[in-house]
CSV table of C-alpha atoms in Angstrom, one decimal:
chain,number,residue,atom,x,y,z
A,1,MET,CA,-13.8,170.7,-85.7
A,2,GLU,CA,-10.4,170.8,-85.2
A,3,PHE,CA,-9.3,173.1,-82.7
A,4,SER,CA,-6.1,175.0,-82.1
A,5,VAL,CA,-4.7,177.4,-79.5
A,6,TRP,CA,-4.4,180.2,-82.0
A,7,ASP,CA,-8.6,180.0,-82.2
A,8,ILE,CA,-7.9,180.9,-78.5
A,9,LEU,CA,-6.3,183.9,-79.7
A,10,THR,CA,-8.9,184.6,-82.7
A,11,ASP,CA,-11.6,184.5,-80.2
A,12,PHE,CA,-9.9,186.8,-77.6
A,13,GLY,CA,-9.1,188.9,-80.3
A,14,ILE,CA,-12.6,189.3,-81.8
A,15,ILE,CA,-14.4,189.9,-78.4
A,16,SER,CA,-11.5,192.7,-77.7
A,17,MET,CA,-12.1,194.5,-81.0
A,18,LEU,CA,-16.0,194.4,-80.1
A,19,LEU,CA,-14.8,195.7,-76.7
A,20,LEU,CA,-13.0,198.6,-78.1
A,21,VAL,CA,-16.1,199.0,-80.2
A,22,GLY,CA,-18.5,199.4,-77.3
A,23,MET,CA,-16.1,201.8,-75.4
A,24,PHE,CA,-16.3,203.7,-78.6
A,25,LEU,CA,-19.7,203.8,-78.3
A,26,ARG,CA,-20.2,204.5,-74.8
A,27,ALA,CA,-17.5,207.3,-74.4
A,28,LYS,CA,-18.8,208.9,-78.0
A,29,VAL,CA,-22.7,208.1,-78.8
A,30,GLY,CA,-25.5,210.0,-76.9
A,31,ILE,CA,-27.8,207.2,-76.9
A,32,PHE,CA,-25.2,204.5,-75.5
A,33,GLN,CA,-24.3,207.3,-73.0
A,34,ARG,CA,-27.9,208.0,-71.7
A,35,SER,CA,-28.0,204.4,-71.5
A,36,PHE,CA,-24.8,204.3,-69.2
A,37,MET,CA,-24.4,200.4,-70.4
A,38,PRO,CA,-21.0,199.1,-69.9
A,39,ALA,CA,-18.8,198.4,-72.6
A,40,SER,CA,-18.5,194.8,-72.0
A,41,ILE,CA,-22.6,194.4,-72.5
A,42,ILE,CA,-22.6,196.4,-75.9
A,43,ALA,CA,-19.8,193.9,-76.9
A,44,GLY,CA,-21.8,191.2,-76.2
A,45,ILE,CA,-24.5,192.1,-77.7
A,46,LEU,CA,-22.9,193.2,-81.1
A,47,GLY,CA,-21.1,189.6,-80.4
A,48,LEU,CA,-24.6,187.8,-80.1
A,49,ILE,CA,-25.7,189.7,-83.4
A,50,LEU,CA,-23.2,189.1,-85.3
A,51,GLY,CA,-21.6,186.0,-84.5
A,52,LYS,CA,-22.7,182.1,-84.4
A,53,ASN,CA,-26.2,182.5,-83.4
A,54,GLY,CA,-27.1,186.1,-85.4
A,55,PHE,CA,-25.9,186.9,-88.8
A,56,ASP,CA,-23.1,184.6,-88.6
A,57,ILE,CA,-20.3,187.2,-89.6
A,58,LEU,CA,-17.3,187.0,-86.9
A,59,PRO,CA,-15.4,183.9,-87.4
A,60,PHE,CA,-16.1,182.7,-83.8
A,61,SER,CA,-14.8,179.3,-82.7
A,62,ASP,CA,-17.1,176.6,-81.4
A,63,PHE,CA,-15.7,177.1,-78.2
A,64,ILE,CA,-17.2,180.6,-76.8
A,65,GLY,CA,-19.7,179.1,-74.6
A,66,SER,CA,-16.9,177.5,-72.8
A,67,TYR,CA,-14.8,180.7,-72.0
A,68,PRO,CA,-17.2,182.0,-69.6
A,69,SER,CA,-17.1,178.9,-66.9
A,70,ILE,CA,-13.3,179.1,-67.1
A,71,LEU,CA,-13.1,183.2,-66.7
A,72,ILE,CA,-15.6,182.8,-63.2
A,73,ALA,CA,-13.0,180.8,-62.0
A,74,VAL,CA,-10.5,183.2,-62.4
A,75,VAL,CA,-12.9,185.9,-60.9
A,76,PHE,CA,-13.7,183.4,-57.8
A,77,ALA,CA,-9.9,182.7,-57.2
A,78,ALA,CA,-8.9,186.5,-57.1
A,79,LEU,CA,-11.7,187.4,-54.5
A,80,PRO,CA,-9.8,185.9,-51.6
A,81,LEU,CA,-6.8,187.2,-52.6
A,82,SER,CA,-7.7,190.8,-52.7
A,83,THR,CA,-10.1,190.8,-49.6
A,84,PRO,CA,-8.4,193.1,-47.1
A,85,LYS,CA,-8.2,192.0,-43.0
A,86,PHE,CA,-11.2,193.4,-41.0
A,87,LYS,CA,-12.2,192.7,-37.5
A,88,TRP,CA,-15.6,191.4,-37.1
A,89,SER,CA,-16.9,193.5,-34.2
A,90,GLU,CA,-16.1,196.4,-36.5
A,91,MET,CA,-18.0,195.3,-39.3
A,92,PHE,CA,-21.1,194.7,-37.5
A,93,ASP,CA,-21.0,198.0,-35.6
A,94,LYS,CA,-20.7,200.0,-38.8
A,95,VAL,CA,-22.8,197.8,-41.4
A,96,GLY,CA,-25.1,195.4,-39.9
A,97,ARG,CA,-27.8,197.5,-41.3
A,98,LEU,CA,-26.9,197.1,-44.8
A,99,TRP,CA,-25.5,193.3,-44.2
A,100,SER,CA,-29.2,192.4,-43.1
A,101,TYR,CA,-31.2,194.3,-45.4
A,102,SER,CA,-28.7,192.8,-48.4
A,103,GLN,CA,-28.7,189.1,-47.0
A,104,ILE,CA,-32.4,189.0,-46.3
A,105,MET,CA,-33.1,190.2,-49.9
A,106,MET,CA,-30.5,187.9,-51.5
A,107,LEU,CA,-31.8,184.9,-49.9
A,108,LEU,CA,-35.3,185.6,-50.6
A,109,MET,CA,-34.3,186.2,-54.4
A,110,TRP,CA,-33.1,183.0,-54.3
A,111,GLY,CA,-35.3,180.8,-52.2
A,112,GLY,CA,-38.7,183.0,-53.4
A,113,GLY,CA,-37.6,183.0,-57.3
A,114,LEU,CA,-37.3,178.9,-56.7
A,115,LEU,CA,-40.4,178.9,-54.6
A,116,PHE,CA,-42.5,180.8,-57.3
A,117,ALA,CA,-41.5,178.6,-60.2
A,118,LEU,CA,-42.3,175.5,-58.4
A,119,ILE,CA,-45.9,176.5,-57.4
A,120,LEU,CA,-46.4,178.3,-60.8
A,121,LEU,CA,-44.5,177.6,-63.9
A,122,VAL,CA,-43.0,174.0,-63.3
A,123,PRO,CA,-46.7,172.8,-63.4
A,124,LEU,CA,-47.8,174.8,-65.9
A,125,PHE,CA,-45.2,174.7,-68.5
A,126,ASP,CA,-43.4,171.7,-67.2
A,127,VAL,CA,-39.5,173.8,-67.2
A,128,HIS,CA,-36.9,172.1,-64.9
A,129,ASN,CA,-37.2,171.8,-61.4
A,130,GLY,CA,-34.2,174.1,-61.2
A,131,PHE,CA,-35.8,177.2,-63.6
A,132,GLY,CA,-36.5,179.4,-60.5
A,133,LEU,CA,-32.9,179.5,-60.2
A,134,LEU,CA,-32.1,181.1,-63.3
A,135,LEU,CA,-33.8,184.7,-61.7
A,136,ALA,CA,-31.2,184.9,-58.7
A,137,ALA,CA,-28.1,183.4,-60.8
A,138,GLY,CA,-28.7,186.6,-63.6
A,139,PHE,CA,-30.0,189.2,-61.3
A,140,VAL,CA,-28.3,188.8,-58.2
A,141,GLY,CA,-25.3,187.5,-59.3
A,142,GLY,CA,-25.0,189.0,-62.7
A,143,HIS,CA,-23.2,186.9,-65.8
A,144,GLY,CA,-20.2,185.7,-63.4
A,145,THR,CA,-23.1,183.7,-61.3
A,146,ALA,CA,-25.1,182.9,-64.3
A,147,ALA,CA,-22.2,181.0,-66.1
A,148,ALA,CA,-21.6,178.8,-62.8
A,149,ILE,CA,-25.0,178.4,-62.3
A,150,GLY,CA,-25.5,177.2,-66.1
A,151,ASP,CA,-22.2,175.1,-66.4
A,152,ALA,CA,-23.3,173.6,-63.1
A,153,PHE,CA,-27.0,172.3,-64.6
A,154,GLN,CA,-25.3,171.9,-67.8
A,155,SER,CA,-23.0,169.5,-67.2
A,156,GLN,CA,-25.4,167.5,-65.7
A,157,GLY,CA,-27.9,167.1,-68.4
A,158,TRP,CA,-29.9,170.6,-68.4
A,159,GLU,CA,-28.4,171.9,-71.6
A,160,GLU,CA,-30.6,174.7,-71.5
A,161,ALA,CA,-29.4,176.1,-68.3
A,162,THR,CA,-26.2,178.4,-69.4
A,163,SER,CA,-28.5,180.3,-72.3
A,164,LEU,CA,-31.0,180.7,-70.1
A,165,ALA,CA,-29.1,182.3,-67.1
A,166,MET,CA,-26.8,184.5,-69.3
A,167,THR,CA,-29.9,185.8,-71.0
A,168,SER,CA,-31.0,186.5,-67.5
A,169,ALA,CA,-28.5,188.5,-66.3
A,170,THR,CA,-28.0,190.5,-69.6
A,171,ILE,CA,-31.9,191.5,-68.7
A,172,GLY,CA,-31.0,192.5,-64.9
A,173,ALA,CA,-28.4,194.6,-66.5
A,174,ILE,CA,-30.3,196.3,-68.6
A,175,ILE,CA,-33.3,196.6,-66.0
A,176,ALA,CA,-31.0,197.7,-63.7
A,177,ILE,CA,-29.6,200.8,-65.5
A,178,ALA,CA,-33.1,201.3,-67.7
A,179,VAL,CA,-35.1,201.4,-64.3
A,180,GLY,CA,-32.3,202.9,-62.0
A,181,LEU,CA,-32.0,205.9,-64.4
A,182,MET,CA,-35.8,206.2,-64.1
A,183,LEU,CA,-35.9,206.4,-60.2
A,184,ILE,CA,-33.0,208.5,-60.3
A,185,ARG,CA,-34.3,211.1,-62.3
A,186,SER,CA,-37.8,211.1,-60.4
A,187,ASN,CA,-36.1,211.3,-57.1
A,188,ALA,CA,-33.8,213.9,-57.8
A,189,ASN,CA,-36.3,215.9,-59.0
A,190,LYS,CA,-38.5,215.0,-55.6
A,191,GLY,CA,-35.5,216.2,-53.4
A,192,ASN,CA,-35.3,212.9,-52.3
A,193,THR,CA,-31.2,212.3,-53.2
A,194,ASN,CA,-28.6,214.2,-51.1
A,195,PHE,CA,-25.6,214.8,-53.4
A,196,ILE,CA,-26.9,216.2,-56.6
A,197,SER,CA,-29.8,218.5,-57.2
A,198,SER,CA,-30.3,217.6,-61.1
A,199,PHE,CA,-30.1,214.5,-63.1
A,200,ASP,CA,-28.5,216.8,-66.1
A,201,LYS,CA,-26.0,218.1,-64.2
A,202,LEU,CA,-24.2,215.1,-63.8
A,203,PRO,CA,-20.2,215.3,-64.7
A,204,GLU,CA,-19.0,214.3,-68.0
A,205,GLU,CA,-16.9,211.2,-67.0
A,206,LEU,CA,-20.4,209.3,-65.8
A,207,LYS,CA,-21.6,209.9,-69.2
A,208,SER,CA,-18.8,208.8,-71.6
A,209,GLY,CA,-16.9,206.4,-68.9
A,210,LEU,CA,-13.8,208.3,-69.6
A,211,LEU,CA,-11.6,210.0,-66.9
A,212,PRO,CA,-10.2,213.2,-67.1
A,213,LYS,CA,-6.4,213.3,-65.7
A,214,ASN,CA,-7.4,215.0,-62.6
A,215,LYS,CA,-9.5,212.3,-61.5
A,216,ARG,CA,-7.6,209.1,-62.4
A,217,ASN,CA,-6.2,206.7,-59.6
A,218,SER,CA,-3.4,204.6,-59.8
A,219,LEU,CA,-3.7,200.8,-60.7
A,220,GLY,CA,-2.0,199.6,-57.9
A,221,GLU,CA,1.8,199.2,-56.5
A,222,ASN,CA,4.6,197.5,-57.8
A,223,THR,CA,5.4,195.0,-55.1
A,224,VAL,CA,8.0,193.1,-56.3
A,225,SER,CA,11.2,194.3,-58.2
A,226,SER,CA,11.0,193.6,-62.1
A,227,ILE,CA,14.7,192.0,-61.6
A,228,LEU,CA,13.0,189.3,-59.7
A,229,ILE,CA,9.2,189.3,-61.8
A,230,ASP,CA,6.9,191.5,-63.2
A,231,SER,CA,4.4,192.5,-60.3
A,232,LEU,CA,1.5,192.0,-62.5
A,233,ALA,CA,2.5,188.4,-63.7
A,234,PHE,CA,3.6,187.8,-60.0
A,235,HIS,CA,-0.3,188.7,-59.3
A,236,LEU,CA,-1.7,187.2,-62.1
A,237,MET,CA,0.2,183.8,-61.2
A,238,LEU,CA,-1.4,183.9,-58.0
A,239,VAL,CA,-4.5,183.9,-59.7
A,240,LEU,CA,-4.1,181.3,-62.6
A,241,PHE,CA,-2.3,179.1,-60.1
A,242,ALA,CA,-5.7,179.0,-57.7
A,243,THR,CA,-7.9,178.3,-60.8
A,244,MET,CA,-5.8,175.5,-62.0
A,245,VAL,CA,-5.9,173.9,-58.8
A,246,GLY,CA,-9.5,174.5,-58.3
A,247,TYR,CA,-10.3,172.9,-61.5
A,248,TYR,CA,-8.0,169.3,-60.9
A,249,LEU,CA,-9.9,169.2,-57.5
A,250,SER,CA,-13.0,169.4,-58.9
A,251,GLN,CA,-12.0,166.8,-62.0
A,252,PHE,CA,-10.3,164.3,-59.0
A,253,GLY,CA,-14.1,164.6,-57.2
A,254,GLU,CA,-16.2,163.5,-60.2
A,255,SER,CA,-13.5,160.6,-60.8
A,256,LEU,CA,-14.1,159.4,-57.0
A,257,TYR,CA,-17.9,159.6,-57.5
A,258,ALA,CA,-19.7,161.0,-60.6
A,259,ASN,CA,-22.3,162.7,-58.7
A,260,LEU,CA,-19.8,164.6,-56.8
A,261,SER,CA,-19.9,167.5,-59.1
A,262,ILE,CA,-18.4,170.9,-57.1
A,263,PRO,CA,-18.0,173.7,-59.7
A,264,ALA,CA,-14.5,174.6,-60.3
A,265,PHE,CA,-15.0,178.1,-59.1
A,266,SER,CA,-16.0,177.1,-55.5
A,267,LEU,CA,-12.7,175.5,-55.3
A,268,ALA,CA,-10.9,178.0,-56.8
A,269,PHE,CA,-12.1,180.3,-54.9
A,270,LEU,CA,-11.2,177.6,-51.6
A,271,ILE,CA,-7.5,177.6,-52.9
A,272,GLY,CA,-7.4,181.4,-53.3
A,273,LEU,CA,-8.4,181.5,-49.7
A,274,ILE,CA,-5.8,178.9,-48.4
A,275,LEU,CA,-3.9,180.7,-50.6
A,276,LYS,CA,-3.9,183.9,-48.8
A,277,LYS,CA,-3.6,182.4,-45.4
A,278,ILE,CA,-0.6,180.9,-46.1
A,279,LEU,CA,0.7,184.1,-47.4
A,280,GLN,CA,0.0,185.6,-43.8
A,281,TRP,CA,1.3,183.2,-41.8
A,282,ALA,CA,4.6,183.5,-44.0
A,283,LYS,CA,4.2,187.5,-43.7
A,284,ALA,CA,3.9,188.1,-47.2
A,285,ASP,CA,0.9,189.5,-48.3
A,286,GLU,CA,2.1,192.6,-47.9
A,287,TYR,CA,3.7,191.8,-51.5
A,288,ILE,CA,-0.1,191.2,-52.8
A,289,ASP,CA,-1.7,194.7,-54.0
A,290,ASN,CA,-5.5,194.7,-53.7
A,291,ASN,CA,-6.1,196.8,-56.9
A,292,ILE,CA,-3.8,195.0,-58.7
A,293,MET,CA,-6.0,191.8,-57.7
A,294,ASN,CA,-9.7,193.6,-58.3
A,295,SER,CA,-8.2,194.6,-61.6
A,296,ILE,CA,-7.4,191.1,-62.7
A,297,GLY,CA,-10.7,189.8,-61.5
A,298,GLY,CA,-12.8,192.8,-63.2
A,299,GLY,CA,-11.1,192.4,-66.7
A,300,ALA,CA,-12.1,188.8,-66.3
A,301,THR,CA,-15.5,189.6,-65.4
A,302,ASP,CA,-15.4,192.1,-68.7
A,303,TYR,CA,-14.5,189.7,-71.0
A,304,LEU,CA,-16.8,187.0,-69.4
A,305,VAL,CA,-19.7,189.4,-69.9
A,306,ALA,CA,-18.9,189.7,-73.2
A,307,PHE,CA,-18.3,186.0,-74.2
A,308,GLY,CA,-21.2,185.3,-72.0
A,309,ILE,CA,-23.7,187.1,-73.6
A,310,ALA,CA,-22.3,186.3,-77.3
A,311,SER,CA,-23.0,182.7,-76.8
A,312,ILE,CA,-26.8,182.9,-75.8
A,313,ASN,CA,-28.5,180.5,-78.0
A,314,LEU,CA,-31.3,182.7,-78.8
A,315,ALA,CA,-33.6,179.6,-80.3
A,316,VAL,CA,-33.6,178.3,-76.1
A,317,VAL,CA,-34.6,181.5,-75.1
A,318,VAL,CA,-37.4,181.8,-77.5
A,319,ASP,CA,-38.2,177.8,-77.1
A,320,ASN,CA,-38.9,179.1,-72.9
A,321,ILE,CA,-40.1,182.4,-73.5
A,322,ILE,CA,-43.6,182.6,-71.5
A,323,PRO,CA,-42.2,181.1,-68.6
A,324,PHE,CA,-38.8,182.9,-68.5
A,325,SER,CA,-40.6,186.4,-69.1
A,326,ILE,CA,-43.4,185.9,-66.5
A,327,LEU,CA,-40.2,184.4,-63.9
A,328,ILE,CA,-38.8,187.9,-65.3
A,329,VAL,CA,-41.3,190.5,-64.3
A,330,PHE,CA,-41.7,188.7,-61.2
A,331,GLY,CA,-38.2,189.7,-60.5
A,332,ILE,CA,-38.4,193.3,-61.4
A,333,LEU,CA,-41.5,193.3,-59.2
A,334,PHE,CA,-39.9,191.9,-56.0
A,335,SER,CA,-36.7,194.3,-56.6
A,336,TYR,CA,-39.2,197.5,-57.1
A,337,PHE,CA,-40.8,196.4,-53.9
A,338,PHE,CA,-37.9,196.4,-51.8
A,339,TYR,CA,-36.6,199.5,-53.0
A,340,ARG,CA,-39.9,201.3,-52.5
A,341,PHE,CA,-41.6,200.0,-49.2
A,342,VAL,CA,-38.9,198.1,-47.8
A,343,SER,CA,-35.5,200.5,-48.1
A,344,GLN,CA,-36.8,203.8,-46.6
A,345,ASN,CA,-37.7,201.7,-43.2
A,346,TYR,CA,-33.7,200.4,-43.2
A,347,PHE,CA,-32.5,203.1,-44.3
A,348,GLN,CA,-33.7,206.5,-42.8
A,349,GLU,CA,-30.7,208.3,-43.6
A,350,LYS,CA,-29.4,208.8,-47.2
A,351,TRP,CA,-32.4,205.7,-47.7
A,352,PHE,CA,-32.3,206.7,-51.2
A,353,GLU,CA,-28.5,206.3,-52.0
A,354,LYS,CA,-28.1,202.9,-50.3
A,355,GLY,CA,-31.4,202.3,-51.9
A,356,ILE,CA,-30.8,202.7,-55.0
A,357,PHE,CA,-26.9,200.9,-54.6
A,358,THR,CA,-29.1,197.7,-53.7
A,359,PHE,CA,-31.5,197.6,-56.3
A,360,GLY,CA,-28.6,198.0,-58.8
A,361,TRP,CA,-26.9,195.4,-57.1
A,362,ILE,CA,-30.3,192.6,-56.9
A,363,THR,CA,-31.3,193.1,-60.4
A,364,GLY,CA,-27.6,193.9,-62.0
A,365,ALA,CA,-24.9,192.6,-59.9
A,366,VAL,CA,-22.3,195.1,-57.8
A,367,ALA,CA,-20.9,196.5,-61.3
A,368,THR,CA,-24.2,198.1,-62.4
A,369,ALA,CA,-24.8,198.9,-58.3
A,370,ILE,CA,-22.0,201.0,-58.2
A,371,ALA,CA,-22.3,202.9,-61.5
A,372,LEU,CA,-26.2,204.2,-60.0
A,373,LEU,CA,-24.5,205.1,-56.8
A,374,ARG,CA,-21.8,207.2,-58.7
A,375,ILE,CA,-24.6,209.3,-60.4
A,376,VAL,CA,-26.4,209.8,-57.0
A,377,ASP,CA,-23.4,210.5,-55.1
A,378,PRO,CA,-20.6,211.1,-57.3
A,379,LYS,CA,-17.8,211.7,-54.5
A,380,LEU,CA,-19.2,208.5,-52.5
A,381,GLU,CA,-20.1,210.8,-49.6
A,382,SER,CA,-22.9,208.7,-48.3
A,383,ARG,CA,-19.9,205.9,-48.0
A,384,THR,CA,-22.4,203.2,-49.0
A,385,LEU,CA,-19.9,201.5,-50.8
A,386,ASP,CA,-17.5,201.5,-48.1
A,387,GLU,CA,-20.3,199.8,-45.6
A,388,PHE,CA,-21.1,197.5,-48.8
A,389,GLY,CA,-17.5,196.2,-48.9
A,390,LEU,CA,-17.9,195.7,-45.5
A,391,ALA,CA,-21.7,194.0,-45.6
A,392,TYR,CA,-20.3,192.0,-48.2
A,393,ILE,CA,-17.7,189.8,-46.7
A,394,PRO,CA,-20.3,187.8,-44.4
A,395,ILE,CA,-22.4,188.0,-47.6
A,396,ALA,CA,-19.9,186.5,-50.0
A,397,PRO,CA,-19.6,182.9,-48.1
A,398,VAL,CA,-23.4,182.5,-48.1
A,399,GLU,CA,-23.1,183.1,-51.9
A,400,ILE,CA,-20.4,181.0,-52.4
A,401,LEU,CA,-22.1,177.9,-50.7
A,402,ILE,CA,-25.7,178.8,-52.7
A,403,ILE,CA,-23.8,178.6,-56.1
A,404,THR,CA,-22.2,175.6,-55.2
A,405,PHE,CA,-25.0,173.8,-53.9
A,406,SER,CA,-28.5,174.7,-55.3
A,407,PRO,CA,-27.5,172.8,-58.2
A,408,LEU,CA,-27.0,169.7,-56.1
A,409,PHE,CA,-30.2,170.0,-54.0
A,410,ILE,CA,-32.1,170.6,-57.2
A,411,LEU,CA,-30.5,167.9,-59.3
A,412,ASN,CA,-30.9,165.4,-56.4
A,413,GLY,CA,-34.6,166.2,-55.9
A,414,GLN,CA,-34.4,168.4,-52.5
A,415,HIS,CA,-35.7,171.5,-54.2
A,416,TRP,CA,-38.5,172.2,-51.6
A,417,LEU,CA,-35.7,171.9,-48.6
A,418,PHE,CA,-33.6,174.7,-50.4
A,419,THR,CA,-35.9,177.0,-50.4
A,420,LEU,CA,-37.1,176.3,-46.8
A,421,ILE,CA,-33.4,176.5,-45.8
A,422,THR,CA,-33.4,180.2,-47.8
A,423,ILE,CA,-36.7,181.5,-46.8
A,424,GLY,CA,-36.3,180.4,-42.9
A,425,ALA,CA,-32.6,182.2,-42.6
A,426,SER,CA,-34.8,185.2,-43.9
A,427,ALA,CA,-36.9,185.0,-41.1
A,428,ILE,CA,-34.0,184.7,-38.7
A,429,ILE,CA,-32.5,187.5,-40.0
A,430,ILE,CA,-35.7,189.8,-39.9
A,431,LEU,CA,-36.0,188.5,-36.1
A,432,ILE,CA,-32.4,189.8,-35.4
A,433,SER,CA,-33.0,193.2,-37.2
A,434,TYR,CA,-35.9,193.8,-35.4
A,435,GLN,CA,-34.2,193.2,-32.0
A,436,ARG,CA,-31.2,195.0,-32.7
A,437,LYS,CA,-33.6,197.9,-34.2
A,438,TRP,CA,-31.8,197.6,-37.5
A,439,PHE,CA,-35.3,198.7,-39.4
A,440,THR,CA,-38.3,200.3,-37.6
A,441,PHE,CA,-41.2,199.7,-39.9
A,442,HIS,CA,-42.0,203.3,-39.7
A,443,LYS,CA,-41.7,205.7,-42.7
A,444,ARG,CA,-39.0,208.1,-43.1
A,445,GLU,CA,-39.8,211.4,-42.2
A,446,ARG,CA,-39.5,214.2,-44.8
A,447,ALA,CA,-36.8,216.9,-44.2
């Protein structure tokens, strides 16, 4: 098939149309409002149904499966450029409890999911040794991480990895929303919530996703004059420059050594970090607006999710339906166990708000976690989001390392070593948490 730049425009135009349809359905149709499903997931599902892997109505090109690996590099390049300055002492004093809980849960999802698959699914169903990583890639990481992990494995011969990882992320997001809403409704009725008394009295903007004029925030500030360059273009060029350099470094590494496959998104993150340090050294970082950078990353994520779901190969999912379903059920039970039995021991104060947020994160990524938190804490009075923003700073490099090197461990036959490292690190953090009294093993006293 002959490919031109107009095919790219057509693909993005079609997915943009589907995003608009997703926005309309979420804003105006009751069943979609009650589902709290973001427009990107609705658009992706519509693209899957109407695209080449469904009824083949929409004229997508054959390259829509390539866009997620590019977009995830854009997202990761924007991450370090949008990170504010912080002090380690301040961070651990304020958010040590939330950090340790989230870090343990994340590490155990990666290592525990792989261990579960290696012990049960690999011998029974002869699936790939990295099959267990699909759980955390989809649940903890969401569609962005799923694209990264899938692309890393696919480039080394496991062609099914991307479709399975994207399916895992889609199921995880749906589970996070569906189960999360049930937990919220149940606990609101039991009086466990601190900021809402009834699930049915939620503000309209949470149902429709449309903000009234009195609740709108600025997208960001113009940090440079338009006489010089448009402020959005300035921020975008920094992100795209870091993305491009990351890609070429990845290609350069492979040209030196064929088995040296460091994903472009990891190197884009590294270049973004270096770029941020250079700007700080030159005292030019004040011209970077964090809100604009977050919006660039958020916009890329919306398109990534839509393209990722639309490009899922359903035949691959059907071929692996039994082991894949068992893995997903394990992930759901694992996530619920942490919410139900561990969160109360960590978060005696406002345990439900923090517990439901981390449940949303561990099953459906941060965006879904924020959506659930906004339901139970509309004004963000619990400070959960602020604390997680700080707690995620030391979590992020760990996550980057896992996403970068976990496929390399598997592809080099070191899958057992990876499980030992992740589960062992979790045990160390548990010991640290116990010594610092970040959790108590005592059930929360009811008010």
